[in-house]
Amino acid sequence: LNDLIAFVKICRIIRVEKPDIIHTHTAKAGALGRVAGILYNYGKRLPACRQAGFAFGARNDIEIIHTFHGHIFEGYFGSLSTRVFIIIEKILACFTDKIITVSEEVKKELVSLGIAKADKIAVIPLGFGLDKFLGDCFVVPRSGTPRNDKIGIVGRLAPVKNHRLFLEAAARIIKENPQLKARFKIVGDGELRGELEEYSRELKIVPWVEFTGWQRDLPEVYSDLDVVCLTSLNEGTPVSLIEAMACARVVVATEVGGVPDLLGEVVEERDGFTIRERGISSKPKDTQGFARALAFILADPEARKSLAQAAREYVKTLFSKERLVRDMENLYLEVKNSCG
């Protein structure tokens, strides 16, 4: 019912504003907004739509753009639901003038799923106001002997984020590398908090793990961490990693979605993990590989320092809000010109 109400309101807004472009984001909002745009474009041509009140007036068609920040085709739903959503997205893509992804890897995944052809998909990385993360107070990690290192993960406590892997890796580090004296922080909240707290008790790692809940001062959160992790089953381009990299914090993450693009080319393959230009990655669901990646970066302060410096330099230019605005303006003009 709420979706239907939202859809009617969107149709009314389009009817009043008569926009040149409709640009949608996320799965459900993307479906509602694009269907409303499709009805606007075809309503004046179809008698049934005119009778239903969707003939908004004769004018040039609205161009429709949709951004995939990630996708819901892995780690969210069962196989049957996922197949249905893929079919829906394929149909909507036929009526979408341009699709945007936030990374090359997400574009490849959409093409492989048959959502759209490569020439219909543009890659535009995210953009942020990163000044508060790039301040002088954020320096590269210390290069002395690591003691009491703090490893954190930032994000909602939901199944797709796979925090259980983070806790399992923490248990391995605590058991197999006691000399590292590591501490682990889970920043964020969500439906799985109680279950994850119970799991930390089962793993007997409660003294080493802190659940902080939601935090408002994210620059302060990152400044208190030495390593920032991501253990997701599915991602677009994760904001938490970009913010951490801007703060010169080394990243250890699973190779999902746009993460490989963010961390750069492979420098060296190790047993269970990969050293990249700007961070460390491991395969999804691989607790042993993730734990080995953490142990490596905690024991090698020089590698941590060089990776953190490279990460900071990379994100402060590529992910600026000024670049994002410029790229979006160019895309809008391109779509309008190509569609007449």
Tab-separated table of C-alpha atoms in Angstrom:
chain	number	residue	atom	x	y	z
A	1	LEU	CA	0.000	0.000	0.000
A	2	ASN	CA	2.789	2.420	0.868
A	3	ASP	CA	4.514	1.643	-2.425
A	4	LEU	CA	1.291	2.372	-4.325
A	5	ILE	CA	0.837	5.668	-2.474
A	6	ALA	CA	4.454	6.612	-3.231
A	7	PHE	CA	3.963	5.714	-6.900
A	8	VAL	CA	0.878	7.942	-7.210
A	9	LYS	CA	2.747	10.825	-5.580
A	10	ILE	CA	5.678	10.395	-7.966
A	11	CYS	CA	3.280	10.472	-10.923
A	12	ARG	CA	1.759	13.701	-9.609
A	13	ILE	CA	5.186	15.314	-9.228
A	14	ILE	CA	6.097	14.371	-12.800
A	15	ARG	CA	2.786	15.730	-14.038
A	16	VAL	CA	3.425	19.107	-12.359
A	17	GLU	CA	7.169	19.490	-12.927
A	18	LYS	CA	7.402	17.933	-16.403
A	19	PRO	CA	11.125	17.136	-15.946
A	20	ASP	CA	13.603	16.600	-18.740
A	21	ILE	CA	15.279	13.723	-16.896
A	22	ILE	CA	14.217	11.253	-14.227
A	23	HIS	CA	17.257	9.854	-12.396
A	24	THR	CA	16.521	7.044	-9.943
A	25	HIS	CA	18.587	5.191	-7.339
A	26	THR	CA	18.216	1.869	-5.455
A	27	ALA	CA	16.037	-1.098	-6.371
A	28	LYS	CA	12.527	-0.249	-5.163
A	29	ALA	CA	12.726	3.516	-5.716
A	30	GLY	CA	14.307	2.808	-9.085
A	31	ALA	CA	11.393	0.604	-10.097
A	32	LEU	CA	8.716	3.073	-8.953
A	33	GLY	CA	10.397	6.099	-10.520
A	34	ARG	CA	11.122	4.411	-13.830
A	35	VAL	CA	7.633	2.953	-14.197
A	36	ALA	CA	6.202	6.426	-13.539
A	37	GLY	CA	8.494	7.828	-16.212
A	38	ILE	CA	7.531	5.080	-18.649
A	39	LEU	CA	3.828	5.836	-18.103
A	40	TYR	CA	4.516	9.516	-18.742
A	41	ASN	CA	6.289	8.742	-22.010
A	42	TYR	CA	3.763	6.216	-23.275
A	43	GLY	CA	0.572	7.430	-21.580
A	44	LYS	CA	-0.334	9.862	-24.322
A	45	ARG	CA	-0.001	7.043	-26.869
A	46	LEU	CA	-2.015	4.335	-25.127
A	47	PRO	CA	-5.787	4.763	-24.740
A	48	ALA	CA	-5.929	2.695	-21.549
A	49	CYS	CA	-3.355	4.949	-19.901
A	50	ARG	CA	-5.187	8.091	-21.041
A	51	GLN	CA	-8.391	6.785	-19.489
A	52	ALA	CA	-6.522	6.082	-16.246
A	53	GLY	CA	-5.324	9.678	-16.130
A	54	PHE	CA	-1.685	9.079	-17.086
A	55	ALA	CA	-1.720	11.249	-20.219
A	56	PHE	CA	0.390	14.054	-18.816
A	57	GLY	CA	0.434	16.195	-21.904
A	58	ALA	CA	2.118	16.313	-25.262
A	59	ARG	CA	5.801	17.143	-25.016
A	60	ASN	CA	9.130	15.489	-25.653
A	61	ASP	CA	9.762	12.257	-23.779
A	62	ILE	CA	11.522	12.298	-20.453
A	63	GLU	CA	14.955	10.637	-20.501
A	64	ILE	CA	15.269	7.979	-17.803
A	65	ILE	CA	18.542	7.252	-15.971
A	66	HIS	CA	19.092	4.738	-13.200
A	67	THR	CA	22.113	4.241	-10.926
A	68	PHE	CA	23.136	0.852	-9.539
A	69	HIS	CA	25.206	1.608	-6.429
A	70	GLY	CA	25.435	-2.152	-6.123
A	71	HIS	CA	22.734	-4.716	-6.756
A	72	ILE	CA	20.430	-7.107	-4.897
A	73	PHE	CA	21.198	-10.167	-7.007
A	74	GLU	CA	23.481	-11.834	-4.461
A	75	GLY	CA	23.355	-12.121	-0.683
A	76	TYR	CA	19.884	-10.626	-0.178
A	77	PHE	CA	17.186	-13.068	-1.346
A	78	GLY	CA	16.646	-16.687	-2.325
A	79	SER	CA	17.332	-17.982	-5.825
A	80	LEU	CA	13.707	-17.751	-7.040
A	81	SER	CA	13.226	-14.169	-5.835
A	82	THR	CA	16.578	-13.211	-7.298
A	83	ARG	CA	15.594	-14.585	-10.726
A	84	VAL	CA	12.341	-12.602	-10.600
A	85	PHE	CA	14.190	-9.381	-9.734
A	86	ILE	CA	16.654	-9.950	-12.573
A	87	ILE	CA	13.771	-10.304	-15.036
A	88	ILE	CA	12.180	-7.101	-13.712
A	89	GLU	CA	15.464	-5.203	-14.056
A	90	LYS	CA	15.935	-6.492	-17.609
A	91	ILE	CA	12.487	-5.187	-18.567
A	92	LEU	CA	13.063	-1.814	-16.885
A	93	ALA	CA	16.466	-1.523	-18.574
A	94	CYS	CA	14.747	-1.703	-21.987
A	95	PHE	CA	13.004	1.595	-21.157
A	96	THR	CA	16.005	3.204	-19.449
A	97	ASP	CA	18.084	5.561	-21.588
A	98	LYS	CA	21.269	5.209	-19.516
A	99	ILE	CA	22.367	3.038	-16.624
A	100	ILE	CA	25.106	4.174	-14.255
A	101	THR	CA	27.277	2.009	-12.044
A	102	VAL	CA	29.750	3.197	-9.442
A	103	SER	CA	32.546	0.847	-10.524
A	104	GLU	CA	33.775	-1.182	-13.488
A	105	GLU	CA	33.260	-4.411	-11.547
A	106	VAL	CA	29.560	-3.704	-10.952
A	107	LYS	CA	29.203	-2.901	-14.667
A	108	LYS	CA	30.731	-6.276	-15.570
A	109	GLU	CA	28.334	-8.048	-13.208
A	110	LEU	CA	25.281	-6.332	-14.727
A	111	VAL	CA	26.430	-7.194	-18.255
A	112	SER	CA	27.069	-10.825	-17.267
A	113	LEU	CA	23.556	-11.031	-15.774
A	114	GLY	CA	22.085	-9.701	-19.009
A	115	ILE	CA	20.596	-6.595	-17.394
A	116	ALA	CA	21.868	-4.395	-20.235
A	117	LYS	CA	24.578	-4.230	-22.865
A	118	ALA	CA	27.891	-2.589	-22.025
A	119	ASP	CA	27.302	0.443	-24.266
A	120	LYS	CA	24.207	1.378	-22.252
A	121	ILE	CA	26.115	1.432	-18.961
A	122	ALA	CA	28.326	4.319	-17.844
A	123	VAL	CA	30.728	4.132	-14.898
A	124	ILE	CA	30.705	7.173	-12.615
A	125	PRO	CA	32.476	6.704	-9.262
A	126	LEU	CA	30.945	8.092	-6.099
A	127	GLY	CA	31.809	11.581	-4.891
A	128	PHE	CA	31.893	13.012	-1.368
A	129	GLY	CA	32.802	16.001	0.695
A	130	LEU	CA	35.921	14.346	2.106
A	131	ASP	CA	37.501	17.423	3.729
A	132	LYS	CA	36.648	16.300	7.265
A	133	PHE	CA	38.410	12.979	6.611
A	134	LEU	CA	41.453	14.583	4.985
A	135	GLY	CA	42.312	16.979	7.813
A	136	ASP	CA	45.826	17.372	9.149
A	137	CYS	CA	44.905	15.427	12.286
A	138	PHE	CA	44.747	12.207	10.282
A	139	VAL	CA	48.239	10.930	9.764
A	140	VAL	CA	49.515	7.672	8.361
A	141	PRO	CA	49.675	4.803	10.872
A	142	ARG	CA	52.654	4.555	13.137
A	143	SER	CA	55.539	2.422	11.885
A	144	GLY	CA	56.792	1.151	15.225
A	145	THR	CA	56.186	-2.262	16.756
A	146	PRO	CA	52.418	-2.897	16.628
A	147	ARG	CA	50.823	-3.042	20.078
A	148	ASN	CA	47.128	-2.990	20.956
A	149	ASP	CA	46.150	-2.444	17.333
A	150	LYS	CA	42.474	-1.675	16.792
A	151	ILE	CA	40.679	-3.369	13.915
A	152	GLY	CA	37.222	-2.080	13.045
A	153	ILE	CA	34.309	-2.670	10.725
A	154	VAL	CA	31.766	0.077	10.005
A	155	GLY	CA	28.242	-0.537	8.723
A	156	ARG	CA	24.773	-1.824	9.484
A	157	LEU	CA	24.529	-5.219	11.145
A	158	ALA	CA	22.709	-7.061	8.364
A	159	PRO	CA	23.221	-10.509	6.772
A	160	VAL	CA	24.758	-9.188	3.543
A	161	LYS	CA	27.558	-7.514	5.554
A	162	ASN	CA	28.595	-10.925	6.961
A	163	HIS	CA	29.920	-9.736	10.331
A	164	ARG	CA	30.203	-13.366	11.403
A	165	LEU	CA	33.282	-13.652	9.192
A	166	PHE	CA	34.786	-10.624	10.970
A	167	LEU	CA	34.224	-12.273	14.357
A	168	GLU	CA	35.590	-15.626	13.160
A	169	ALA	CA	38.712	-13.926	11.805
A	170	ALA	CA	39.068	-12.060	15.102
A	171	ALA	CA	38.935	-15.369	16.982
A	172	ARG	CA	41.719	-16.772	14.788
A	173	ILE	CA	43.895	-13.685	15.287
A	174	ILE	CA	43.415	-13.777	19.060
A	175	LYS	CA	44.193	-17.496	19.267
A	176	GLU	CA	47.013	-17.772	16.722
A	177	ASN	CA	48.702	-14.358	17.095
A	178	PRO	CA	48.474	-13.341	20.769
A	179	GLN	CA	51.634	-11.241	20.392
A	180	LEU	CA	49.692	-8.763	18.230
A	181	LYS	CA	47.437	-7.803	21.163
A	182	ALA	CA	44.687	-6.779	18.775
A	183	ARG	CA	41.306	-5.313	19.722
A	184	PHE	CA	38.210	-5.400	17.514
A	185	LYS	CA	35.429	-2.827	17.110
A	186	ILE	CA	32.070	-3.290	15.400
A	187	VAL	CA	30.689	0.161	14.595
A	188	GLY	CA	27.021	0.306	13.651
A	189	ASP	CA	23.759	-1.342	14.609
A	190	GLY	CA	20.966	-3.382	13.093
A	191	GLU	CA	18.805	-6.461	13.178
A	192	LEU	CA	21.658	-8.883	13.883
A	193	ARG	CA	23.247	-7.162	16.866
A	194	GLY	CA	21.917	-9.574	19.470
A	195	GLU	CA	22.833	-12.586	17.358
A	196	LEU	CA	26.353	-11.272	16.740
A	197	GLU	CA	26.910	-10.484	20.414
A	198	GLU	CA	25.872	-14.042	21.237
A	199	TYR	CA	28.217	-15.372	18.550
A	200	SER	CA	31.143	-13.466	20.080
A	201	ARG	CA	30.344	-15.194	23.375
A	202	GLU	CA	30.298	-18.589	21.636
A	203	LEU	CA	33.708	-17.822	20.136
A	204	LYS	CA	34.961	-16.770	23.608
A	205	ILE	CA	36.288	-13.427	22.348
A	206	VAL	CA	34.080	-11.008	24.314
A	207	PRO	CA	37.013	-9.313	26.147
A	208	TRP	CA	38.564	-8.383	22.794
A	209	VAL	CA	35.433	-7.200	20.953
A	210	GLU	CA	33.440	-3.984	21.388
A	211	PHE	CA	30.032	-3.253	19.850
A	212	THR	CA	29.861	0.544	19.731
A	213	GLY	CA	26.458	1.043	18.088
A	214	TRP	CA	25.907	3.938	15.671
A	215	GLN	CA	28.459	6.743	15.905
A	216	ARG	CA	27.959	10.313	14.641
A	217	ASP	CA	31.592	11.438	14.546
A	218	LEU	CA	32.966	9.152	11.836
A	219	PRO	CA	36.302	10.963	11.431
A	220	GLU	CA	36.902	10.277	15.117
A	221	VAL	CA	35.886	6.635	14.634
A	222	TYR	CA	38.425	6.098	11.850
A	223	SER	CA	41.170	7.998	13.661
A	224	ASP	CA	40.840	5.522	16.534
A	225	LEU	CA	41.333	2.503	14.241
A	226	ASP	CA	44.500	1.071	12.727
A	227	VAL	CA	42.822	-1.241	10.206
A	228	VAL	CA	39.339	-0.959	8.675
A	229	CYS	CA	37.627	-4.127	7.417
A	230	LEU	CA	34.782	-5.075	5.134
A	231	THR	CA	33.454	-8.642	5.023
A	232	SER	CA	30.415	-8.216	2.765
A	233	LEU	CA	28.895	-10.816	0.467
A	234	ASN	CA	27.843	-8.098	-1.988
A	235	GLU	CA	28.726	-4.412	-2.399
A	236	GLY	CA	28.777	-1.539	-4.839
A	237	THR	CA	31.547	0.846	-3.867
A	238	PRO	CA	31.566	0.856	-0.042
A	239	VAL	CA	31.520	4.330	1.473
A	240	SER	CA	33.122	3.155	4.720
A	241	LEU	CA	36.272	2.066	2.867
A	242	ILE	CA	36.541	5.357	0.968
A	243	GLU	CA	36.253	7.305	4.220
A	244	ALA	CA	38.813	5.049	5.906
A	245	MET	CA	41.236	5.427	2.993
A	246	ALA	CA	40.839	9.222	3.129
A	247	CYS	CA	41.864	9.000	6.785
A	248	ALA	CA	44.969	6.999	5.770
A	249	ARG	CA	43.736	3.793	7.337
A	250	VAL	CA	44.753	0.534	5.722
A	251	VAL	CA	41.870	-1.605	4.423
A	252	VAL	CA	41.298	-5.378	4.465
A	253	ALA	CA	38.182	-6.380	2.503
A	254	THR	CA	36.456	-9.180	0.652
A	255	GLU	CA	36.630	-9.124	-3.144
A	256	VAL	CA	33.026	-8.202	-3.926
A	257	GLY	CA	31.421	-5.581	-6.165
A	258	GLY	CA	33.575	-2.515	-6.624
A	259	VAL	CA	36.093	-3.389	-3.893
A	260	PRO	CA	38.809	-4.689	-6.285
A	261	ASP	CA	38.522	-1.481	-8.343
A	262	LEU	CA	38.841	0.581	-5.172
A	263	LEU	CA	41.908	-1.275	-3.882
A	264	GLY	CA	43.676	-1.395	-7.237
A	265	GLU	CA	45.691	-3.867	-9.260
A	266	VAL	CA	47.145	-7.047	-7.813
A	267	VAL	CA	50.697	-6.610	-6.519
A	268	GLU	CA	51.214	-10.053	-5.003
A	269	GLU	CA	49.171	-13.173	-4.358
A	270	ARG	CA	49.699	-14.714	-0.928
A	271	ASP	CA	48.273	-17.837	0.721
A	272	GLY	CA	44.586	-16.960	1.033
A	273	PHE	CA	44.785	-13.227	0.355
A	274	THR	CA	45.947	-10.649	-2.183
A	275	ILE	CA	48.131	-7.600	-1.715
A	276	ARG	CA	46.865	-4.794	-3.951
A	277	GLU	CA	48.048	-1.275	-4.729
A	278	ARG	CA	45.927	0.335	-2.011
A	279	GLY	CA	44.874	-2.420	0.384
A	280	ILE	CA	44.482	-6.130	1.069
A	281	SER	CA	41.694	-8.376	-0.196
A	282	SER	CA	40.497	-11.946	0.248
A	283	LYS	CA	37.766	-14.135	-1.215
A	284	PRO	CA	34.237	-13.791	0.221
A	285	LYS	CA	33.299	-16.270	2.965
A	286	ASP	CA	36.966	-17.267	3.423
A	287	THR	CA	37.586	-16.857	7.137
A	288	GLN	CA	41.076	-18.336	7.020
A	289	GLY	CA	42.156	-16.101	4.136
A	290	PHE	CA	40.730	-13.000	5.803
A	291	ALA	CA	42.453	-13.833	9.092
A	292	ARG	CA	45.771	-14.346	7.286
A	293	ALA	CA	45.349	-10.988	5.565
A	294	LEU	CA	44.792	-9.312	8.928
A	295	ALA	CA	47.739	-11.068	10.529
A	296	PHE	CA	49.993	-9.994	7.655
A	297	ILE	CA	49.090	-6.309	7.791
A	298	LEU	CA	49.207	-6.166	11.589
A	299	ALA	CA	52.699	-7.704	11.633
A	300	ASP	CA	54.110	-5.485	8.855
A	301	PRO	CA	53.909	-1.790	9.811
A	302	GLU	CA	55.878	-0.679	6.742
A	303	ALA	CA	53.384	-2.316	4.373
A	304	ARG	CA	50.588	-0.742	6.377
A	305	LYS	CA	52.145	2.681	6.037
A	306	SER	CA	52.761	2.492	2.292
A	307	LEU	CA	49.301	1.098	1.526
A	308	ALA	CA	47.609	3.747	3.674
A	309	GLN	CA	49.499	6.563	1.938
A	310	ALA	CA	48.616	5.214	-1.522
A	311	ALA	CA	44.969	4.840	-0.529
A	312	ARG	CA	44.720	8.398	0.765
A	313	GLU	CA	46.238	9.905	-2.379
A	314	TYR	CA	43.905	7.884	-4.581
A	315	VAL	CA	40.562	8.720	-2.968
A	316	LYS	CA	41.140	12.409	-2.318
A	317	THR	CA	41.097	13.151	-6.045
A	318	LEU	CA	38.953	10.429	-7.593
A	319	PHE	CA	36.084	10.652	-5.104
A	320	SER	CA	35.699	14.407	-4.717
A	321	LYS	CA	32.166	15.835	-4.899
A	322	GLU	CA	33.342	18.355	-7.517
A	323	ARG	CA	34.324	15.539	-9.867
A	324	LEU	CA	30.996	13.795	-9.319
A	325	VAL	CA	28.987	16.929	-10.145
A	326	ARG	CA	31.045	17.503	-13.288
A	327	ASP	CA	30.635	13.890	-14.454
A	328	MET	CA	26.883	13.915	-13.843
A	329	GLU	CA	26.396	17.185	-15.700
A	330	ASN	CA	28.293	15.813	-18.694
A	331	LEU	CA	26.202	12.635	-18.674
A	332	TYR	CA	22.902	14.540	-18.512
A	333	LEU	CA	23.928	16.687	-21.468
A	334	GLU	CA	25.062	13.629	-23.394
A	335	VAL	CA	21.768	11.818	-22.812
A	336	LYS	CA	19.651	14.831	-23.769
A	337	ASN	CA	21.685	15.458	-26.924
A	338	SER	CA	21.723	11.808	-28.024
A	339	CYS	CA	18.000	11.354	-27.398
A	340	GLY	CA	17.063	14.575	-29.142
